[in-house]
PDB file of C-alpha atoms in Angstrom:
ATOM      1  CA  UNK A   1       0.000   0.000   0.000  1.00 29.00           C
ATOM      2  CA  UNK A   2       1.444   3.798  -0.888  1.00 34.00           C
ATOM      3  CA  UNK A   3       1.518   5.718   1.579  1.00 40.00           C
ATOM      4  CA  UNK A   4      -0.587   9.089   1.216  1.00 41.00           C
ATOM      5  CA  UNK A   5       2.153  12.245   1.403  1.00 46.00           C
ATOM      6  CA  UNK A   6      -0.902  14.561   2.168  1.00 48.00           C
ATOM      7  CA  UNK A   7      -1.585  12.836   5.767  1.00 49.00           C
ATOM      8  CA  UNK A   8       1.319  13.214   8.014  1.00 53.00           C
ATOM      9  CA  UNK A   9       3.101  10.153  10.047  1.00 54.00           C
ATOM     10  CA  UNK A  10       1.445   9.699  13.298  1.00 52.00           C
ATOM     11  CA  UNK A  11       5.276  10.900  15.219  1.00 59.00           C
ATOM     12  CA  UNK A  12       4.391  14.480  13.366  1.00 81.00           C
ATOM     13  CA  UNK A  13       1.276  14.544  14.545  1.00 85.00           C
ATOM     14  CA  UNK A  14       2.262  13.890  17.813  1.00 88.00           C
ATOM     15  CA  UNK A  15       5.232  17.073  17.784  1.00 92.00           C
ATOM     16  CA  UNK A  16       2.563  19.647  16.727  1.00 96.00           C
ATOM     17  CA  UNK A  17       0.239  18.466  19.943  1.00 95.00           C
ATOM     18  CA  UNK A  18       3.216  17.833  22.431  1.00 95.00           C
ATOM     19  CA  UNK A  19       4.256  21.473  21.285  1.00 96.00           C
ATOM     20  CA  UNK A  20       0.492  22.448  21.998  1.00 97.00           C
ATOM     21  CA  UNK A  21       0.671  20.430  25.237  1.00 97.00           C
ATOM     22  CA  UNK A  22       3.575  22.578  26.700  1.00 96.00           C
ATOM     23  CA  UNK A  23       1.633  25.285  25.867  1.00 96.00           C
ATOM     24  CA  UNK A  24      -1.138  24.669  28.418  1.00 95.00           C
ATOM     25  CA  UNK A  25      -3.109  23.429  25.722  1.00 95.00           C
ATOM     26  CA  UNK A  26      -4.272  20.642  27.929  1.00 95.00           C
ATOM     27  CA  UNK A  27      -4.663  21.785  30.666  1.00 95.00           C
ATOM     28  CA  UNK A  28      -7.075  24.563  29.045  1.00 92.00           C
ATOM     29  CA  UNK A  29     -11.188  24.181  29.493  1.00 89.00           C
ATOM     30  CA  UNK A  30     -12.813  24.490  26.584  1.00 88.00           C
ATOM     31  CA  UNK A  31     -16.295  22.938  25.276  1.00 84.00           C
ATOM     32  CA  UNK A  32     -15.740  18.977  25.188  1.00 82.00           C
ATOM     33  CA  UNK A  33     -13.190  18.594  27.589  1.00 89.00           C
ATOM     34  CA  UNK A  34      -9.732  20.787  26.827  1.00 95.00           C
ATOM     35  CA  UNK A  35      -8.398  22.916  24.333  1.00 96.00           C
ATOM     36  CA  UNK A  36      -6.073  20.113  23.147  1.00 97.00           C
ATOM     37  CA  UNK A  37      -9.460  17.866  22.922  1.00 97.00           C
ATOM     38  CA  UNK A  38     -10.913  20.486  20.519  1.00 96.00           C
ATOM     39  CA  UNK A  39      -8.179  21.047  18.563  1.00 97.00           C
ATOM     40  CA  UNK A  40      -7.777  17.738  17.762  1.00 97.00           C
ATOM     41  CA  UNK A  41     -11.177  16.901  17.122  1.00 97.00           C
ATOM     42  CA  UNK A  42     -11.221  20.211  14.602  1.00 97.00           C
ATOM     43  CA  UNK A  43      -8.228  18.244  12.565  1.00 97.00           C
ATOM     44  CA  UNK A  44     -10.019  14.818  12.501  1.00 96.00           C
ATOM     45  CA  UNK A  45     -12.954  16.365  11.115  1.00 96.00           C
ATOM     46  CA  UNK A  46     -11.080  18.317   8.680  1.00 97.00           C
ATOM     47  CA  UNK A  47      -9.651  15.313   7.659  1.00 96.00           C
ATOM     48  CA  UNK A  48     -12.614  13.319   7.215  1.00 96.00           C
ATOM     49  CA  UNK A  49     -13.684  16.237   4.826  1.00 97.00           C
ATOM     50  CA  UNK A  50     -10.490  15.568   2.471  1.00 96.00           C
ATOM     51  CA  UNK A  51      -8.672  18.375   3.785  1.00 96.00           C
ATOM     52  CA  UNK A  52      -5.176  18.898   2.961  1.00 95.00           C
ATOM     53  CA  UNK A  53      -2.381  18.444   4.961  1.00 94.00           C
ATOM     54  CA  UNK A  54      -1.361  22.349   5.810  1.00 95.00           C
ATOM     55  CA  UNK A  55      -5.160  23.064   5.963  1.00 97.00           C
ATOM     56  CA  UNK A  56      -5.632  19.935   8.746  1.00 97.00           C
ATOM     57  CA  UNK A  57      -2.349  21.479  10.593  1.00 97.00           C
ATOM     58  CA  UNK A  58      -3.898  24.964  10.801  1.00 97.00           C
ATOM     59  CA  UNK A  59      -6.893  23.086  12.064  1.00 98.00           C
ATOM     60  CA  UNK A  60      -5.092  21.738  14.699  1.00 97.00           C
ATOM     61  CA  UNK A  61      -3.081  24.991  15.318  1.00 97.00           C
ATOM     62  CA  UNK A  62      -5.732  27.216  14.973  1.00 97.00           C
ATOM     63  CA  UNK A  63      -6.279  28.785  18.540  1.00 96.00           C
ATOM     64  CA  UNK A  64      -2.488  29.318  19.062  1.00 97.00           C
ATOM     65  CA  UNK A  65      -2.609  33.015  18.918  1.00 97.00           C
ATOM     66  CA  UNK A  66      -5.946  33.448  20.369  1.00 94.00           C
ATOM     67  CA  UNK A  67      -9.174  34.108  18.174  1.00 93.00           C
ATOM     68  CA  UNK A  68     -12.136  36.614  18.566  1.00 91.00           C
ATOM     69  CA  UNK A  69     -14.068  33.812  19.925  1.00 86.00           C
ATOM     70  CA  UNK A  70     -11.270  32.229  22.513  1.00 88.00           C
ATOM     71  CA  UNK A  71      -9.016  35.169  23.817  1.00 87.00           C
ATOM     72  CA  UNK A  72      -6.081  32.747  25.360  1.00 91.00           C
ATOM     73  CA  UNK A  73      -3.060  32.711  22.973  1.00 94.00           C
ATOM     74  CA  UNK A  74      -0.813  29.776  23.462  1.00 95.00           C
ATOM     75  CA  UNK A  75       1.584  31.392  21.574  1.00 96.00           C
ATOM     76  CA  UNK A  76       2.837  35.172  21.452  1.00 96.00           C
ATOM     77  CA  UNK A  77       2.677  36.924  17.365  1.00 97.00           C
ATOM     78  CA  UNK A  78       6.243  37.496  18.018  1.00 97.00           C
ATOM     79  CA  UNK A  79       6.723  33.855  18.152  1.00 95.00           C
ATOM     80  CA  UNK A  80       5.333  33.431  14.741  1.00 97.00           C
ATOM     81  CA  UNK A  81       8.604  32.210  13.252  1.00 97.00           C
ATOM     82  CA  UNK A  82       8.202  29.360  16.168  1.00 96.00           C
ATOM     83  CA  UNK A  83       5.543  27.706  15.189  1.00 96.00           C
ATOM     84  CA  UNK A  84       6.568  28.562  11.066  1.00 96.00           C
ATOM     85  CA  UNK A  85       9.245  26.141  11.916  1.00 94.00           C
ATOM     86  CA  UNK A  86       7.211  23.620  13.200  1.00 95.00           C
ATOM     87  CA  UNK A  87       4.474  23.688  11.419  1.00 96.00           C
ATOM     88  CA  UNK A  88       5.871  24.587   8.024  1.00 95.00           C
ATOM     89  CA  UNK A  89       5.031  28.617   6.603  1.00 96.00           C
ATOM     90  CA  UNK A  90       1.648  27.504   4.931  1.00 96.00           C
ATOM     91  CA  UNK A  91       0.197  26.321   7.807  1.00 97.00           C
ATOM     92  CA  UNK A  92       1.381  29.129  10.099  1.00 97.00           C
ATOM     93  CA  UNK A  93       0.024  31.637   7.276  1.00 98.00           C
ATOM     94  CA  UNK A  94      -3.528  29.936   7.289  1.00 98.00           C
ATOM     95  CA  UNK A  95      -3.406  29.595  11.402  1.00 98.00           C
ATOM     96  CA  UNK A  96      -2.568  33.135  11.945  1.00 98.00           C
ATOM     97  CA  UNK A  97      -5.466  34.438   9.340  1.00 98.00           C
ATOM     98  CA  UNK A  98      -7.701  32.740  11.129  1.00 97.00           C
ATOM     99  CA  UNK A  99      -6.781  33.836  14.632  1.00 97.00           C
ATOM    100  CA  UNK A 100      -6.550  37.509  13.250  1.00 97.00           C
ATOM    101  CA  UNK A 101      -9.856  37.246  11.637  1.00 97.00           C
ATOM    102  CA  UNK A 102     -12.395  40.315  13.363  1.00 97.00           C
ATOM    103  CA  UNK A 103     -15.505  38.139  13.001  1.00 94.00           C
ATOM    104  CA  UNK A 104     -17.686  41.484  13.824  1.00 93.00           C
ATOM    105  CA  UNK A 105     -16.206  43.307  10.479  1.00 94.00           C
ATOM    106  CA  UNK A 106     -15.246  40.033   8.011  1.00 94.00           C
ATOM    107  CA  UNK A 107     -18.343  37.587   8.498  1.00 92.00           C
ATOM    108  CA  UNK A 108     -21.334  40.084   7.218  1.00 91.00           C
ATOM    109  CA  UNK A 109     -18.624  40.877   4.202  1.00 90.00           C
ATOM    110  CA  UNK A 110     -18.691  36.973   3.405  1.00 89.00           C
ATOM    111  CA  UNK A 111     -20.656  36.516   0.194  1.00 78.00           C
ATOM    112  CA  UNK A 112     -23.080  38.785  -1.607  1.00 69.00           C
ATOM    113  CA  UNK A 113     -21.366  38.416  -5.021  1.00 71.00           C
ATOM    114  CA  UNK A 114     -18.012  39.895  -4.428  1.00 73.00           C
ATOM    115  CA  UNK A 115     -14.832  39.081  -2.632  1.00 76.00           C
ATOM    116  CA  UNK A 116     -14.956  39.345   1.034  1.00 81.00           C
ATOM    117  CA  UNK A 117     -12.489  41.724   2.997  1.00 87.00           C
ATOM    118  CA  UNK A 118     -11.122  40.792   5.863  1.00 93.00           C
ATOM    119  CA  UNK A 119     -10.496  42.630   8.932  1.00 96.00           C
ATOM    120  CA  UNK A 120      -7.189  42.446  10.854  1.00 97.00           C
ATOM    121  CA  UNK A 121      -8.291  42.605  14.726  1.00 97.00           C
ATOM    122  CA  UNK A 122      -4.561  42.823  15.520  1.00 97.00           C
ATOM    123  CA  UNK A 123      -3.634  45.319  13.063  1.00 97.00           C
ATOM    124  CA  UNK A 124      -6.810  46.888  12.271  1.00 96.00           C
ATOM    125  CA  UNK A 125      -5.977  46.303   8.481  1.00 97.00           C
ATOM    126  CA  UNK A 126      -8.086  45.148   5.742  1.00 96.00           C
ATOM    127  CA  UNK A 127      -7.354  42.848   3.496  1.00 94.00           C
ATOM    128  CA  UNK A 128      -8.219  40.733   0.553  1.00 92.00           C
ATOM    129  CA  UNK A 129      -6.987  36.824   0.812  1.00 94.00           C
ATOM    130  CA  UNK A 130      -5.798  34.618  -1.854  1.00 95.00           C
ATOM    131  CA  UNK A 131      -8.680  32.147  -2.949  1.00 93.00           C
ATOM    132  CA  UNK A 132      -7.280  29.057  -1.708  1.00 96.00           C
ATOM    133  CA  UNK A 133      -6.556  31.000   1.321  1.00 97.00           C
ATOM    134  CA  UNK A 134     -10.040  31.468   1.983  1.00 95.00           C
ATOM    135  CA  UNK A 135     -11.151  28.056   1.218  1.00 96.00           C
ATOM    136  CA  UNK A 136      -8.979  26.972   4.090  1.00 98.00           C
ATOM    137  CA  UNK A 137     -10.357  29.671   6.387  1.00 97.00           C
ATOM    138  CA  UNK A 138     -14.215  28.843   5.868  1.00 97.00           C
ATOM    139  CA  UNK A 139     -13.060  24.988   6.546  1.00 98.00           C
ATOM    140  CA  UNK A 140     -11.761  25.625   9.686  1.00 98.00           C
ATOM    141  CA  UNK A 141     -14.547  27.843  10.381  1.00 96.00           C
ATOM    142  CA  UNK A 142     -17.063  25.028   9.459  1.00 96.00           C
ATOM    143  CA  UNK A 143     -14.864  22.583  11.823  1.00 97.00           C
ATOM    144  CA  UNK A 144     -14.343  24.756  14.877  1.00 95.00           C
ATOM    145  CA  UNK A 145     -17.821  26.138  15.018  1.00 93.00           C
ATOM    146  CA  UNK A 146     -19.607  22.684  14.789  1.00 94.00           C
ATOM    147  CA  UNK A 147     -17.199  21.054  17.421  1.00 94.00           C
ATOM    148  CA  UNK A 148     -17.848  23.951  19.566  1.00 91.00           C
ATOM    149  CA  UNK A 149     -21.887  23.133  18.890  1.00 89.00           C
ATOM    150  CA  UNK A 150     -21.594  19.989  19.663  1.00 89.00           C
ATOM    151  CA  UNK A 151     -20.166  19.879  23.211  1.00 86.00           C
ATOM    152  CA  UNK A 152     -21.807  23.518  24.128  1.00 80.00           C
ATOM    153  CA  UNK A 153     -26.158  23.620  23.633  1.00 75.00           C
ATOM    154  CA  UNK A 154     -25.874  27.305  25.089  1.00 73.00           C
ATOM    155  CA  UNK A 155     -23.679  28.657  21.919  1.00 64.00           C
ATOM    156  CA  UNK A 156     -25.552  26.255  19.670  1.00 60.00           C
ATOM    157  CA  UNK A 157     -29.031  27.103  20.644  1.00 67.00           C
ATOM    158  CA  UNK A 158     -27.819  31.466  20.024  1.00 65.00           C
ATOM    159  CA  UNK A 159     -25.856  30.783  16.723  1.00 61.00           C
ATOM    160  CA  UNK A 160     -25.761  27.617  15.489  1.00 64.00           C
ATOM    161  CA  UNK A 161     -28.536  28.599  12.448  1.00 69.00           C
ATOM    162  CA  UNK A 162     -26.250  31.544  12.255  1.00 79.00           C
ATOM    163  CA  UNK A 163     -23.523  29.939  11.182  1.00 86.00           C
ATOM    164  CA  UNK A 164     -25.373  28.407   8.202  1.00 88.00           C
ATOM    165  CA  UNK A 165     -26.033  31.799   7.010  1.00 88.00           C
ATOM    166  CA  UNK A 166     -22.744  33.199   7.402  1.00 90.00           C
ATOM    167  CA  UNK A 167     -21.265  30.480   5.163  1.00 92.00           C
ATOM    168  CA  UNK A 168     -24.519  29.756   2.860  1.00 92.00           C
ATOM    169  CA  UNK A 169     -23.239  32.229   0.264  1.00 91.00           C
ATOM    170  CA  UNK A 170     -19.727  31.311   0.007  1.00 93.00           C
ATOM    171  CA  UNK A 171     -20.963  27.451   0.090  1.00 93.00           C
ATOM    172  CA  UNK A 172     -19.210  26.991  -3.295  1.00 92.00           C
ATOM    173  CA  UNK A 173     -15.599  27.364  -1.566  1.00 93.00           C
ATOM    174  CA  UNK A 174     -16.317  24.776   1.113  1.00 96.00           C
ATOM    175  CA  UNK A 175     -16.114  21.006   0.408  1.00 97.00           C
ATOM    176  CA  UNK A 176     -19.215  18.998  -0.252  1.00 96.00           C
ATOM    177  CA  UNK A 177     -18.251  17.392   3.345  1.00 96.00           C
ATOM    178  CA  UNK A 178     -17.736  20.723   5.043  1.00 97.00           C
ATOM    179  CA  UNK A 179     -21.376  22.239   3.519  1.00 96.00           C
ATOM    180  CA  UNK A 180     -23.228  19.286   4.155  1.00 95.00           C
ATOM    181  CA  UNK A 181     -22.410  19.184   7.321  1.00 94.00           C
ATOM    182  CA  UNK A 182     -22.728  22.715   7.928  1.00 94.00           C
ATOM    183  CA  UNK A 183     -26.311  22.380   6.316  1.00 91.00           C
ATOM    184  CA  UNK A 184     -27.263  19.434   8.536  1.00 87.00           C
ATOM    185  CA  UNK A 185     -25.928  21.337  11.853  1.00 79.00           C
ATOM    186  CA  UNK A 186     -24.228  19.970  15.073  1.00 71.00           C
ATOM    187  CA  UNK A 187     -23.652  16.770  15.115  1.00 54.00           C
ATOM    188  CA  UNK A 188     -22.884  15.698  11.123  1.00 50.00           C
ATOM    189  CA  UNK A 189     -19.566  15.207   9.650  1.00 48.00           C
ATOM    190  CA  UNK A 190     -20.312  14.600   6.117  1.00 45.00           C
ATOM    191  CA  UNK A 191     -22.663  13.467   3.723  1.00 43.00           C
ATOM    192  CA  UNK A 192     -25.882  11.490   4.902  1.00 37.00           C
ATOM    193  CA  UNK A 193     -24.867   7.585   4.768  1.00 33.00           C
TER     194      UNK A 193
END
């Protein structure tokens, strides 16, 4: 059997969450368990979507500078050459535009016929990502927000049929597994069996 050289070997897997691990990643309380928990789920369902490998890394990596939903970095911007190295450039690229995504300014600007802009909330900057840049960035999206749903009614109950409408008009840049299960809500992973 080939291997696949899009799905890492298990002993890389393991740096990127021992690095996470001495980050407090563990030890962290999030929805389902820990942050680590999370973060790992967010890759596993990223890969059962087809996901590539940088864009399942950034899953996994996603929360390491903080986002506008989860304040706690694990990782300082100034260390962004850190986790480059560990991660490889790609994947610190796609984690750090989705930590620095302003959700308040960038979600209404998803859709409606043109390109969305996205707001900085470090910077303040706006900007215009690269296509396959913000394929990656609704995936993870689609991946943290239902894993957050499913181990948290209270957040799923206020915006879980919000989500659906954030990402129903860019639905063409998501997978088919990523919209269907965004379409279905908490609790899908894919296509119906």
């Amino acid at each position: 059997m080939l291997e696949n050289p899009s799905v890492p070997a298990p002993a890389h897997w393991c740096g990127i969450e021992d690095f996470l691990r001495s980050r407090d990643a563990a030890d962290l309380s999030h929805p389902g368990g820990t942050l680590l928990e999370h973060l790992i789920r967010v890759r596993q369902r990223l890969a059962d979507w087809g996901a590539s490998h940088e864009i399942q890394v950034a899953g996994l990596c996603h929360a390491a500078y903080g986002t506008d939903g989860f304040a706690r970095s694990l990782v300082g911007l100034g260390d962004r050459p850190v986790l480059a190295a560990l991660v490889g450039e790609r994947a610190e690229a796609l984690v750090y535009l989705y930590a620095s995504c302003d959700r308040t300014a960038t979600y209404p600007r998803l859709g409606g016929g043109r390109r969305p802009v996205f707001r900085d909330r470090f910077t303040g900057t706006d900007h215009d990502p690269a296509t396959e840049d913000l394929r990656a960035f609704l995936e993870i999206t689609a991946a943290n927000e239902l894993d957050v749903f499913e181990h948290n009614r209270e957040p799923a109950n206020r915006h879980g049929a919000g989500l659906r409408l954030v990402l129903e008009p860019v639905r063409h840049l998501l997978s088919a597994g990523a919209w269907e299960a965004v379409r279905r809500g908490p609790g899908s992973r894919g296509p119906a069996a």
